[in-house]
Structure formats: C-alpha cells, structure tokens
PDB file of N, CA and C in Angstrom:
ATOM      1  N   MET A  14       0.856  -1.184   0.000  1.00  0.00           N
ATOM      2  CA  MET A  14       0.000   0.000   0.000  1.00  0.00           C
ATOM      3  C   MET A  14       0.893   1.235   0.000  1.00  0.00           C
ATOM      4  N   SER A  15       0.575   2.189  -0.858  1.00  0.00           N
ATOM      5  CA  SER A  15       1.385   3.399  -0.953  1.00  0.00           C
ATOM      6  C   SER A  15       1.110   4.310   0.242  1.00  0.00           C
ATOM      7  N   LYS A  16       1.943   5.310   0.376  1.00  0.00           N
ATOM      8  CA  LYS A  16       1.761   6.264   1.463  1.00  0.00           C
ATOM      9  C   LYS A  16       0.431   6.994   1.312  1.00  0.00           C
ATOM     10  N   LEU A  17      -0.135   7.357   2.425  1.00  0.00           N
ATOM     11  CA  LEU A  17      -1.413   8.065   2.400  1.00  0.00           C
ATOM     12  C   LEU A  17      -1.240   9.485   1.854  1.00  0.00           C
ATOM     13  N   LEU A  18      -0.197  10.163   2.287  1.00  0.00           N
ATOM     14  CA  LEU A  18       0.066  11.521   1.832  1.00  0.00           C
ATOM     15  C   LEU A  18       1.444  11.572   1.185  1.00  0.00           C
ATOM     16  N   ASN A  19       1.500  11.908  -0.074  1.00  0.00           N
ATOM     17  CA  ASN A  19       2.763  12.022  -0.790  1.00  0.00           C
ATOM     18  C   ASN A  19       3.084  13.498  -0.972  1.00  0.00           C
ATOM     19  N   ARG A  20       4.252  13.912  -0.476  1.00  0.00           N
ATOM     20  CA  ARG A  20       4.655  15.307  -0.605  1.00  0.00           C
ATOM     21  C   ARG A  20       5.040  15.609  -2.046  1.00  0.00           C
ATOM     22  N   LEU A  21       4.732  16.802  -2.469  1.00  0.00           N
ATOM     23  CA  LEU A  21       5.070  17.255  -3.809  1.00  0.00           C
ATOM     24  C   LEU A  21       6.580  17.449  -3.890  1.00  0.00           C
ATOM     25  N   PRO A  22       7.258  16.767  -4.817  1.00  0.00           N
ATOM     26  CA  PRO A  22       8.709  16.901  -4.883  1.00  0.00           C
ATOM     27  C   PRO A  22       9.123  18.296  -5.339  1.00  0.00           C
ATOM     28  N   GLY A  23      10.154  18.818  -4.712  1.00  0.00           N
ATOM     29  CA  GLY A  23      10.683  20.119  -5.073  1.00  0.00           C
ATOM     30  C   GLY A  23       9.954  21.301  -4.467  1.00  0.00           C
ATOM     31  N   PHE A  24       8.924  21.066  -3.671  1.00  0.00           N
ATOM     32  CA  PHE A  24       8.180  22.171  -3.061  1.00  0.00           C
ATOM     33  C   PHE A  24       8.924  22.663  -1.833  1.00  0.00           C
ATOM     34  N   GLN A  25       9.118  23.969  -1.733  1.00  0.00           N
ATOM     35  CA  GLN A  25       9.795  24.560  -0.582  1.00  0.00           C
ATOM     36  C   GLN A  25       8.761  25.235   0.313  1.00  0.00           C
ATOM     37  N   THR A  26       8.800  24.909   1.593  1.00  0.00           N
ATOM     38  CA  THR A  26       7.872  25.539   2.528  1.00  0.00           C
ATOM     39  C   THR A  26       8.328  26.966   2.799  1.00  0.00           C
ATOM     40  N   SER A  27       7.385  27.827   3.070  1.00  0.00           N
ATOM     41  CA  SER A  27       7.688  29.222   3.371  1.00  0.00           C
ATOM     42  C   SER A  27       8.129  29.348   4.823  1.00  0.00           C
ATOM     43  N   PRO A  28       9.012  30.288   5.110  1.00  0.00           N
ATOM     44  CA  PRO A  28       9.439  30.470   6.504  1.00  0.00           C
ATOM     45  C   PRO A  28       8.296  31.042   7.346  1.00  0.00           C
ATOM     46  N   PRO A  29       8.287  30.737   8.637  1.00  0.00           N
ATOM     47  CA  PRO A  29       7.222  31.273   9.489  1.00  0.00           C
ATOM     48  C   PRO A  29       7.305  32.794   9.568  1.00  0.00           C
ATOM     49  N   GLY A  30       6.166  33.409   9.681  1.00  0.00           N
ATOM     50  CA  GLY A  30       6.105  34.869   9.707  1.00  0.00           C
ATOM     51  C   GLY A  30       5.309  35.366  10.892  1.00  0.00           C
ATOM     52  N   LYS A  31       4.550  36.412  10.665  1.00  0.00           N
ATOM     53  CA  LYS A  31       3.779  37.072  11.721  1.00  0.00           C
ATOM     54  C   LYS A  31       2.696  36.161  12.307  1.00  0.00           C
ATOM     55  N   GLU A  32       2.238  35.192  11.509  1.00  0.00           N
ATOM     56  CA  GLU A  32       1.149  34.328  11.992  1.00  0.00           C
ATOM     57  C   GLU A  32       1.565  33.494  13.201  1.00  0.00           C
ATOM     58  N   ARG A  33       2.830  33.103  13.270  1.00  0.00           N
ATOM     59  CA  ARG A  33       3.293  32.330  14.430  1.00  0.00           C
ATOM     60  C   ARG A  33       3.288  33.175  15.698  1.00  0.00           C
ATOM     61  N   SER A  34       3.709  34.421  15.583  1.00  0.00           N
ATOM     62  CA  SER A  34       3.697  35.278  16.774  1.00  0.00           C
ATOM     63  C   SER A  34       2.258  35.588  17.202  1.00  0.00           C
ATOM     64  N   ILE A  35       1.355  35.706  16.235  1.00  0.00           N
ATOM     65  CA  ILE A  35      -0.056  35.927  16.576  1.00  0.00           C
ATOM     66  C   ILE A  35      -0.603  34.731  17.345  1.00  0.00           C
ATOM     67  N   LEU A  36      -0.290  33.518  16.884  1.00  0.00           N
ATOM     68  CA  LEU A  36      -0.779  32.319  17.572  1.00  0.00           C
ATOM     69  C   LEU A  36      -0.154  32.167  18.953  1.00  0.00           C
ATOM     70  N   ARG A  37       1.111  32.563  19.104  1.00  0.00           N
ATOM     71  CA  ARG A  37       1.759  32.479  20.410  1.00  0.00           C
ATOM     72  C   ARG A  37       1.199  33.495  21.397  1.00  0.00           C
ATOM     73  N   GLN A  38       0.841  34.680  20.911  1.00  0.00           N
ATOM     74  CA  GLN A  38       0.361  35.742  21.788  1.00  0.00           C
ATOM     75  C   GLN A  38      -1.149  35.705  22.034  1.00  0.00           C
ATOM     76  N   ALA A  39      -1.874  34.889  21.310  1.00  0.00           N
ATOM     77  CA  ALA A  39      -3.337  34.863  21.422  1.00  0.00           C
ATOM     78  C   ALA A  39      -3.840  34.546  22.832  1.00  0.00           C
ATOM     79  N   PRO A  40      -3.293  33.548  23.533  1.00  0.00           N
ATOM     80  CA  PRO A  40      -3.800  33.302  24.902  1.00  0.00           C
ATOM     81  C   PRO A  40      -3.576  34.490  25.844  1.00  0.00           C
ATOM     82  N   PHE A  41      -2.416  35.142  25.718  1.00  0.00           N
ATOM     83  CA  PHE A  41      -2.128  36.296  26.581  1.00  0.00           C
ATOM     84  C   PHE A  41      -3.127  37.419  26.331  1.00  0.00           C
ATOM     85  N   TRP A  42      -3.346  37.770  25.052  1.00  0.00           N
ATOM     86  CA  TRP A  42      -4.253  38.866  24.740  1.00  0.00           C
ATOM     87  C   TRP A  42      -5.704  38.516  25.036  1.00  0.00           C
ATOM     88  N   THR A  43      -6.046  37.250  24.939  1.00  0.00           N
ATOM     89  CA  THR A  43      -7.405  36.840  25.300  1.00  0.00           C
ATOM     90  C   THR A  43      -7.637  37.047  26.793  1.00  0.00           C
ATOM     91  N   LEU A  44      -6.672  36.626  27.599  1.00  0.00           N
ATOM     92  CA  LEU A  44      -6.810  36.772  29.052  1.00  0.00           C
ATOM     93  C   LEU A  44      -6.770  38.236  29.480  1.00  0.00           C
ATOM     94  N   MET A  45      -5.810  39.003  28.966  1.00  0.00           N
ATOM     95  CA  MET A  45      -5.690  40.412  29.361  1.00  0.00           C
ATOM     96  C   MET A  45      -6.892  41.234  28.896  1.00  0.00           C
ATOM     97  N   GLY A  46      -7.368  40.978  27.688  1.00  0.00           N
ATOM     98  CA  GLY A  46      -8.541  41.689  27.189  1.00  0.00           C
ATOM     99  C   GLY A  46      -9.793  41.347  27.978  1.00  0.00           C
ATOM    100  N   THR A  47      -9.924  40.076  28.337  1.00  0.00           N
ATOM    101  CA  THR A  47     -11.080  39.653  29.128  1.00  0.00           C
ATOM    102  C   THR A  47     -11.077  40.330  30.494  1.00  0.00           C
ATOM    103  N   LEU A  48      -9.908  40.375  31.132  1.00  0.00           N
ATOM    104  CA  LEU A  48      -9.822  41.030  32.444  1.00  0.00           C
ATOM    105  C   LEU A  48     -10.092  42.526  32.337  1.00  0.00           C
ATOM    106  N   ALA A  49      -9.599  43.163  31.282  1.00  0.00           N
ATOM    107  CA  ALA A  49      -9.840  44.596  31.107  1.00  0.00           C
ATOM    108  C   ALA A  49     -11.318  44.882  30.852  1.00  0.00           C
ATOM    109  N   ILE A  50     -11.971  44.036  30.099  1.00  0.00           N
ATOM    110  CA  ILE A  50     -13.394  44.244  29.813  1.00  0.00           C
ATOM    111  C   ILE A  50     -14.247  43.985  31.060  1.00  0.00           C
ATOM    112  N   LEU A  51     -13.843  43.036  31.901  1.00  0.00           N
ATOM    113  CA  LEU A  51     -14.600  42.730  33.118  1.00  0.00           C
ATOM    114  C   LEU A  51     -14.400  43.759  34.229  1.00  0.00           C
ATOM    115  N   MET A  52     -13.408  44.639  34.077  1.00  0.00           N
ATOM    116  CA  MET A  52     -13.086  45.603  35.134  1.00  0.00           C
ATOM    117  C   MET A  52     -14.255  46.523  35.517  1.00  0.00           C
ATOM    118  N   PRO A  53     -15.035  47.082  34.590  1.00  0.00           N
ATOM    119  CA  PRO A  53     -16.157  47.942  35.031  1.00  0.00           C
ATOM    120  C   PRO A  53     -17.176  47.202  35.897  1.00  0.00           C
ATOM    121  N   SER A  54     -17.406  45.945  35.581  1.00  0.00           N
ATOM    122  CA  SER A  54     -18.356  45.181  36.378  1.00  0.00           C
ATOM    123  C   SER A  54     -17.823  44.959  37.798  1.00  0.00           C
ATOM    124  N   PHE A  55     -16.517  44.682  37.902  1.00  0.00           N
ATOM    125  CA  PHE A  55     -15.915  44.512  39.231  1.00  0.00           C
ATOM    126  C   PHE A  55     -15.907  45.825  40.010  1.00  0.00           C
ATOM    127  N   LEU A  56     -15.629  46.923  39.326  1.00  0.00           N
ATOM    128  CA  LEU A  56     -15.580  48.212  40.007  1.00  0.00           C
ATOM    129  C   LEU A  56     -16.948  48.641  40.513  1.00  0.00           C
ATOM    130  N   THR A  57     -18.012  48.329  39.793  1.00  0.00           N
ATOM    131  CA  THR A  57     -19.347  48.671  40.291  1.00  0.00           C
ATOM    132  C   THR A  57     -19.701  47.864  41.531  1.00  0.00           C
ATOM    133  N   ARG A  58     -19.160  46.670  41.658  1.00  0.00           N
ATOM    134  CA  ARG A  58     -19.404  45.874  42.865  1.00  0.00           C
ATOM    135  C   ARG A  58     -18.633  46.446  44.059  1.00  0.00           C
ATOM    136  N   ILE A  59     -17.437  46.967  43.792  1.00  0.00           N
ATOM    137  CA  ILE A  59     -16.613  47.525  44.875  1.00  0.00           C
ATOM    138  C   ILE A  59     -17.179  48.870  45.331  1.00  0.00           C
ATOM    139  N   ILE A  60     -17.585  49.718  44.398  1.00  0.00           N
ATOM    140  CA  ILE A  60     -18.101  51.049  44.708  1.00  0.00           C
ATOM    141  C   ILE A  60     -19.625  51.008  44.709  1.00  0.00           C
ATOM    142  N   SER A  61     -20.195  50.062  45.368  1.00  0.00           N
ATOM    143  CA  SER A  61     -21.659  49.933  45.370  1.00  0.00           C
ATOM    144  C   SER A  61     -22.315  50.724  46.492  1.00  0.00           C
ATOM    145  N   SER A  62     -21.551  51.532  47.271  1.00  0.00           N
ATOM    146  CA  SER A  62     -22.169  52.335  48.335  1.00  0.00           C
ATOM    147  C   SER A  62     -23.004  53.475  47.755  1.00  0.00           C
ATOM    148  N   ASP A  63     -22.666  53.922  46.553  1.00  0.00           N
ATOM    149  CA  ASP A  63     -23.447  54.960  45.881  1.00  0.00           C
ATOM    150  C   ASP A  63     -24.688  54.307  45.267  1.00  0.00           C
ATOM    151  N   PRO A  64     -25.900  54.690  45.677  1.00  0.00           N
ATOM    152  CA  PRO A  64     -27.113  54.031  45.158  1.00  0.00           C
ATOM    153  C   PRO A  64     -27.318  54.254  43.661  1.00  0.00           C
ATOM    154  N   LYS A  65     -26.821  55.376  43.127  1.00  0.00           N
ATOM    155  CA  LYS A  65     -26.980  55.630  41.698  1.00  0.00           C
ATOM    156  C   LYS A  65     -26.158  54.637  40.881  1.00  0.00           C
ATOM    157  N   VAL A  66     -24.958  54.327  41.328  1.00  0.00           N
ATOM    158  CA  VAL A  66     -24.097  53.363  40.633  1.00  0.00           C
ATOM    159  C   VAL A  66     -24.635  51.955  40.816  1.00  0.00           C
ATOM    160  N   ALA A  67     -25.116  51.621  42.011  1.00  0.00           N
ATOM    161  CA  ALA A  67     -25.629  50.280  42.277  1.00  0.00           C
ATOM    162  C   ALA A  67     -26.886  49.993  41.461  1.00  0.00           C
ATOM    163  N   GLY A  68     -27.662  51.014  41.169  1.00  0.00           N
ATOM    164  CA  GLY A  68     -28.882  50.827  40.373  1.00  0.00           C
ATOM    165  C   GLY A  68     -28.582  50.516  38.917  1.00  0.00           C
ATOM    166  N   ASN A  69     -27.448  50.938  38.426  1.00  0.00           N
ATOM    167  CA  ASN A  69     -27.077  50.711  37.032  1.00  0.00           C
ATOM    168  C   ASN A  69     -26.164  49.492  36.849  1.00  0.00           C
ATOM    169  N   SER A  70     -25.975  48.706  37.880  1.00  0.00           N
ATOM    170  CA  SER A  70     -25.047  47.573  37.762  1.00  0.00           C
ATOM    171  C   SER A  70     -25.561  46.516  36.779  1.00  0.00           C
ATOM    172  N   GLY A  71     -26.871  46.366  36.667  1.00  0.00           N
ATOM    173  CA  GLY A  71     -27.424  45.413  35.700  1.00  0.00           C
ATOM    174  C   GLY A  71     -27.142  45.831  34.271  1.00  0.00           C
ATOM    175  N   LEU A  72     -27.305  47.121  33.991  1.00  0.00           N
ATOM    176  CA  LEU A  72     -26.999  47.641  32.656  1.00  0.00           C
ATOM    177  C   LEU A  72     -25.515  47.508  32.356  1.00  0.00           C
ATOM    178  N   ILE A  73     -24.686  47.799  33.332  1.00  0.00           N
ATOM    179  CA  ILE A  73     -23.231  47.676  33.148  1.00  0.00           C
ATOM    180  C   ILE A  73     -22.864  46.222  32.875  1.00  0.00           C
ATOM    181  N   ASP A  74     -23.477  45.297  33.583  1.00  0.00           N
ATOM    182  CA  ASP A  74     -23.197  43.871  33.356  1.00  0.00           C
ATOM    183  C   ASP A  74     -23.589  43.443  31.942  1.00  0.00           C
ATOM    184  N   ILE A  75     -24.731  43.919  31.466  1.00  0.00           N
ATOM    185  CA  ILE A  75     -25.171  43.571  30.109  1.00  0.00           C
ATOM    186  C   ILE A  75     -24.193  44.102  29.075  1.00  0.00           C
ATOM    187  N   LEU A  76     -23.755  45.352  29.240  1.00  0.00           N
ATOM    188  CA  LEU A  76     -22.798  45.933  28.303  1.00  0.00           C
ATOM    189  C   LEU A  76     -21.450  45.222  28.355  1.00  0.00           C
ATOM    190  N   VAL A  77     -21.027  44.830  29.537  1.00  0.00           N
ATOM    191  CA  VAL A  77     -19.761  44.102  29.679  1.00  0.00           C
ATOM    192  C   VAL A  77     -19.850  42.739  28.993  1.00  0.00           C
ATOM    193  N   ILE A  78     -20.941  42.038  29.177  1.00  0.00           N
ATOM    194  CA  ILE A  78     -21.102  40.725  28.541  1.00  0.00           C
ATOM    195  C   ILE A  78     -21.135  40.862  27.023  1.00  0.00           C
ATOM    196  N   ALA A  79     -21.834  41.861  26.510  1.00  0.00           N
ATOM    197  CA  ALA A  79     -21.894  42.069  25.059  1.00  0.00           C
ATOM    198  C   ALA A  79     -20.512  42.404  24.493  1.00  0.00           C
ATOM    199  N   THR A  80     -19.774  43.268  25.190  1.00  0.00           N
ATOM    200  CA  THR A  80     -18.425  43.627  24.745  1.00  0.00           C
ATOM    201  C   THR A  80     -17.501  42.420  24.813  1.00  0.00           C
ATOM    202  N   LEU A  81     -17.643  41.617  25.847  1.00  0.00           N
ATOM    203  CA  LEU A  81     -16.796  40.435  26.009  1.00  0.00           C
ATOM    204  C   LEU A  81     -17.038  39.421  24.890  1.00  0.00           C
ATOM    205  N   ILE A  82     -18.295  39.197  24.544  1.00  0.00           N
ATOM    206  CA  ILE A  82     -18.605  38.264  23.451  1.00  0.00           C
ATOM    207  C   ILE A  82     -18.043  38.778  22.131  1.00  0.00           C
ATOM    208  N   CYS A  83     -18.183  40.077  21.885  1.00  0.00           N
ATOM    209  CA  CYS A  83     -17.642  40.677  20.655  1.00  0.00           C
ATOM    210  C   CYS A  83     -16.121  40.543  20.620  1.00  0.00           C
ATOM    211  N   TYR A  84     -15.470  40.750  21.742  1.00  0.00           N
ATOM    212  CA  TYR A  84     -14.003  40.636  21.815  1.00  0.00           C
ATOM    213  C   TYR A  84     -13.552  39.196  21.566  1.00  0.00           C
ATOM    214  N   TRP A  85     -14.233  38.245  22.179  1.00  0.00           N
ATOM    215  CA  TRP A  85     -13.864  36.839  21.970  1.00  0.00           C
ATOM    216  C   TRP A  85     -14.049  36.425  20.513  1.00  0.00           C
ATOM    217  N   ILE A  86     -15.110  36.903  19.874  1.00  0.00           N
ATOM    218  CA  ILE A  86     -15.329  36.582  18.459  1.00  0.00           C
ATOM    219  C   ILE A  86     -14.216  37.175  17.602  1.00  0.00           C
ATOM    220  N   ALA A  87     -13.791  38.399  17.915  1.00  0.00           N
ATOM    221  CA  ALA A  87     -12.707  39.027  17.154  1.00  0.00           C
ATOM    222  C   ALA A  87     -11.399  38.256  17.320  1.00  0.00           C
ATOM    223  N   ILE A  88     -11.069  37.861  18.541  1.00  0.00           N
ATOM    224  CA  ILE A  88      -9.843  37.091  18.792  1.00  0.00           C
ATOM    225  C   ILE A  88      -9.926  35.746  18.075  1.00  0.00           C
ATOM    226  N   PHE A  89     -11.065  35.087  18.142  1.00  0.00           N
ATOM    227  CA  PHE A  89     -11.250  33.792  17.491  1.00  0.00           C
ATOM    228  C   PHE A  89     -11.073  33.910  15.979  1.00  0.00           C
ATOM    229  N   THR A  90     -11.602  34.977  15.394  1.00  0.00           N
ATOM    230  CA  THR A  90     -11.463  35.187  13.955  1.00  0.00           C
ATOM    231  C   THR A  90     -10.009  35.421  13.560  1.00  0.00           C
ATOM    232  N   ILE A  91      -9.292  36.197  14.346  1.00  0.00           N
ATOM    233  CA  ILE A  91      -7.876  36.457  14.064  1.00  0.00           C
ATOM    234  C   ILE A  91      -7.066  35.171  14.171  1.00  0.00           C
ATOM    235  N   VAL A  92      -7.345  34.355  15.181  1.00  0.00           N
ATOM    236  CA  VAL A  92      -6.619  33.094  15.363  1.00  0.00           C
ATOM    237  C   VAL A  92      -6.914  32.123  14.216  1.00  0.00           C
ATOM    238  N   ILE A  93      -8.162  32.055  13.780  1.00  0.00           N
ATOM    239  CA  ILE A  93      -8.494  31.180  12.644  1.00  0.00           C
ATOM    240  C   ILE A  93      -7.737  31.629  11.398  1.00  0.00           C
ATOM    241  N   GLY A  94      -7.684  32.930  11.152  1.00  0.00           N
ATOM    242  CA  GLY A  94      -6.948  33.443  10.001  1.00  0.00           C
ATOM    243  C   GLY A  94      -5.471  33.111  10.066  1.00  0.00           C
ATOM    244  N   ALA A  95      -4.862  33.257  11.243  1.00  0.00           N
ATOM    245  CA  ALA A  95      -3.441  32.932  11.398  1.00  0.00           C
ATOM    246  C   ALA A  95      -3.202  31.436  11.219  1.00  0.00           C
ATOM    247  N   TYR A  96      -4.119  30.624  11.710  1.00  0.00           N
ATOM    248  CA  TYR A  96      -3.972  29.173  11.557  1.00  0.00           C
ATOM    249  C   TYR A  96      -4.090  28.751  10.092  1.00  0.00           C
ATOM    250  N   ILE A  97      -4.976  29.396   9.354  1.00  0.00           N
ATOM    251  CA  ILE A  97      -5.113  29.091   7.926  1.00  0.00           C
ATOM    252  C   ILE A  97      -3.828  29.438   7.183  1.00  0.00           C
ATOM    253  N   VAL A  98      -3.199  30.554   7.548  1.00  0.00           N
ATOM    254  CA  VAL A  98      -1.935  30.928   6.912  1.00  0.00           C
ATOM    255  C   VAL A  98      -0.854  29.903   7.232  1.00  0.00           C
ATOM    256  N   VAL A  99      -0.820  29.402   8.470  1.00  0.00           N
ATOM    257  CA  VAL A  99       0.154  28.364   8.842  1.00  0.00           C
ATOM    258  C   VAL A  99      -0.070  27.111   7.998  1.00  0.00           C
ATOM    259  N   LEU A 100      -1.320  26.714   7.824  1.00  0.00           N
ATOM    260  CA  LEU A 100      -1.614  25.535   7.001  1.00  0.00           C
ATOM    261  C   LEU A 100      -1.224  25.750   5.544  1.00  0.00           C
ATOM    262  N   MET A 101      -1.460  26.943   5.028  1.00  0.00           N
ATOM    263  CA  MET A 101      -1.142  27.209   3.630  1.00  0.00           C
ATOM    264  C   MET A 101       0.370  27.270   3.383  1.00  0.00           C
ATOM    265  N   LYS A 102       1.142  27.653   4.395  1.00  0.00           N
ATOM    266  CA  LYS A 102       2.590  27.717   4.237  1.00  0.00           C
ATOM    267  C   LYS A 102       3.254  26.359   4.408  1.00  0.00           C
ATOM    268  N   GLY A 103       2.518  25.364   4.811  1.00  0.00           N
ATOM    269  CA  GLY A 103       3.072  24.024   5.032  1.00  0.00           C
ATOM    270  C   GLY A 103       3.401  23.327   3.728  1.00  0.00           C
ATOM    271  N   PRO A 104       3.806  22.066   3.816  1.00  0.00           N
ATOM    272  CA  PRO A 104       4.183  21.328   2.605  1.00  0.00           C
ATOM    273  C   PRO A 104       2.982  21.039   1.716  1.00  0.00           C
ATOM    274  N   ALA A 105       3.255  20.929   0.414  1.00  0.00           N
ATOM    275  CA  ALA A 105       2.209  20.597  -0.555  1.00  0.00           C
ATOM    276  C   ALA A 105       2.173  19.090  -0.748  1.00  0.00           C
ATOM    277  N   TYR A 106       0.994  18.550  -0.963  1.00  0.00           N
ATOM    278  CA  TYR A 106       0.825  17.117  -1.146  1.00  0.00           C
ATOM    279  C   TYR A 106       0.239  16.827  -2.515  1.00  0.00           C
ATOM    280  N   VAL A 107       0.568  15.653  -3.047  1.00  0.00           N
ATOM    281  CA  VAL A 107       0.091  15.226  -4.353  1.00  0.00           C
ATOM    282  C   VAL A 107      -1.101  14.305  -4.145  1.00  0.00           C
ATOM    283  N   ALA A 108      -2.152  14.563  -4.877  1.00  0.00           N
ATOM    284  CA  ALA A 108      -3.330  13.704  -4.803  1.00  0.00           C
ATOM    285  C   ALA A 108      -3.141  12.510  -5.732  1.00  0.00           C
ATOM    286  N   ASP A 109      -3.824  11.418  -5.460  1.00  0.00           N
ATOM    287  CA  ASP A 109      -3.763  10.247  -6.335  1.00  0.00           C
ATOM    288  C   ASP A 109      -4.478  10.560  -7.643  1.00  0.00           C
ATOM    289  N   ALA A 110      -3.904  10.078  -8.733  1.00  0.00           N
ATOM    290  CA  ALA A 110      -4.520  10.293 -10.041  1.00  0.00           C
ATOM    291  C   ALA A 110      -5.691   9.331 -10.220  1.00  0.00           C
ATOM    292  N   TYR A 111      -6.698   9.773 -10.935  1.00  0.00           N
ATOM    293  CA  TYR A 111      -7.834   8.913 -11.244  1.00  0.00           C
ATOM    294  C   TYR A 111      -8.250   9.190 -12.682  1.00  0.00           C
ATOM    295  N   PRO A 112      -8.778   8.164 -13.365  1.00  0.00           N
ATOM    296  CA  PRO A 112      -9.167   8.357 -14.767  1.00  0.00           C
ATOM    297  C   PRO A 112     -10.394   9.263 -14.864  1.00  0.00           C
ATOM    298  N   LEU A 113     -10.333  10.193 -15.795  1.00  0.00           N
ATOM    299  CA  LEU A 113     -11.415  11.127 -15.990  1.00  0.00           C
ATOM    300  C   LEU A 113     -12.338  10.593 -17.072  1.00  0.00           C
ATOM    301  N   GLU A 114     -13.571  10.294 -16.735  1.00  0.00           N
ATOM    302  CA  GLU A 114     -14.504   9.698 -17.676  1.00  0.00           C
ATOM    303  C   GLU A 114     -15.017  10.705 -18.697  1.00  0.00           C
ATOM    304  N   ASP A 115     -15.325  11.893 -18.270  1.00  0.00           N
ATOM    305  CA  ASP A 115     -15.834  12.906 -19.180  1.00  0.00           C
ATOM    306  C   ASP A 115     -14.719  13.936 -19.401  1.00  0.00           C
ATOM    307  N   SER A 116     -14.038  13.816 -20.521  1.00  0.00           N
ATOM    308  CA  SER A 116     -12.922  14.713 -20.799  1.00  0.00           C
ATOM    309  C   SER A 116     -13.150  15.477 -22.103  1.00  0.00           C
ATOM    310  N   ASP A 117     -12.255  16.393 -22.389  1.00  0.00           N
ATOM    311  CA  ASP A 117     -12.372  17.197 -23.616  1.00  0.00           C
ATOM    312  C   ASP A 117     -12.144  16.354 -24.866  1.00  0.00           C
ATOM    313  N   ARG A 118     -11.290  15.344 -24.753  1.00  0.00           N
ATOM    314  CA  ARG A 118     -11.000  14.473 -25.903  1.00  0.00           C
ATOM    315  C   ARG A 118     -11.446  13.043 -25.589  1.00  0.00           C
ATOM    316  N   PRO A 119     -12.643  12.678 -25.973  1.00  0.00           N
ATOM    317  CA  PRO A 119     -13.112  11.307 -25.687  1.00  0.00           C
ATOM    318  C   PRO A 119     -12.313  10.270 -26.473  1.00  0.00           C
ATOM    319  N   LYS A 120     -12.223   9.071 -25.941  1.00  0.00           N
ATOM    320  CA  LYS A 120     -11.458   7.993 -26.572  1.00  0.00           C
ATOM    321  C   LYS A 120     -12.126   7.490 -27.860  1.00  0.00           C
ATOM    322  N   GLY A 121     -13.414   7.423 -27.871  1.00  0.00           N
ATOM    323  CA  GLY A 121     -14.125   6.749 -28.929  1.00  0.00           C
ATOM    324  C   GLY A 121     -14.374   7.547 -30.119  1.00  0.00           C
TER     325      GLY A 121
END
C-alpha cells in the first residue's frame, strides 16, 4: 500500500512569519482583554455604596457581557486566520490520479 500523503517533490515551505507570533500571543491577549473588559463590572461591585451606581449595575453587566462576546469573536477570527496561513505555508501534497470519464478528448 502506498503512502497516504505524498509530498510534492521540489516544493519549498515558506518560513514562518507574523502568523506564528499571533498564535503564540493569542492566549495572553485573550486573558488580558477579558480582564480589562470585566473591570467595570468589578468596580461597580466595589463602589456599590453609591445608590446611583448600584442601580445601574445590571446595565453595566449587560454591556460588559456584550463587549466580552464581541471581543472573543474578534480574537477567534484572528486566530483562525493565522492558523489558515500556517496551514497554507506548510508542505504541498500530491493527490492520487484517477481516470477522468468525461474529458475534452473522448477515446471513442
């Protein structure tokens, strides 16, 4: 049985670029951004002696959750894009040949 994946002979892989640093830094920026976005909600809990601020804590929580979801989606999209670039820069593979039944030049 032949190999499952045959590398294309003579293909040179591209050197790693900015996408690797993006993938390495993604967990750090996800955590730091999440903590920064959650800060207003934590601060309203700490400074809850003011009744005007305590009354708006529900609205602040809703806005924080919406911003957090938007931030996570943005980070996820950036990471997917960087991962696709890593896959595209990898080695090329040759597919198995198969006979084409409907071609431009029929046999008969």
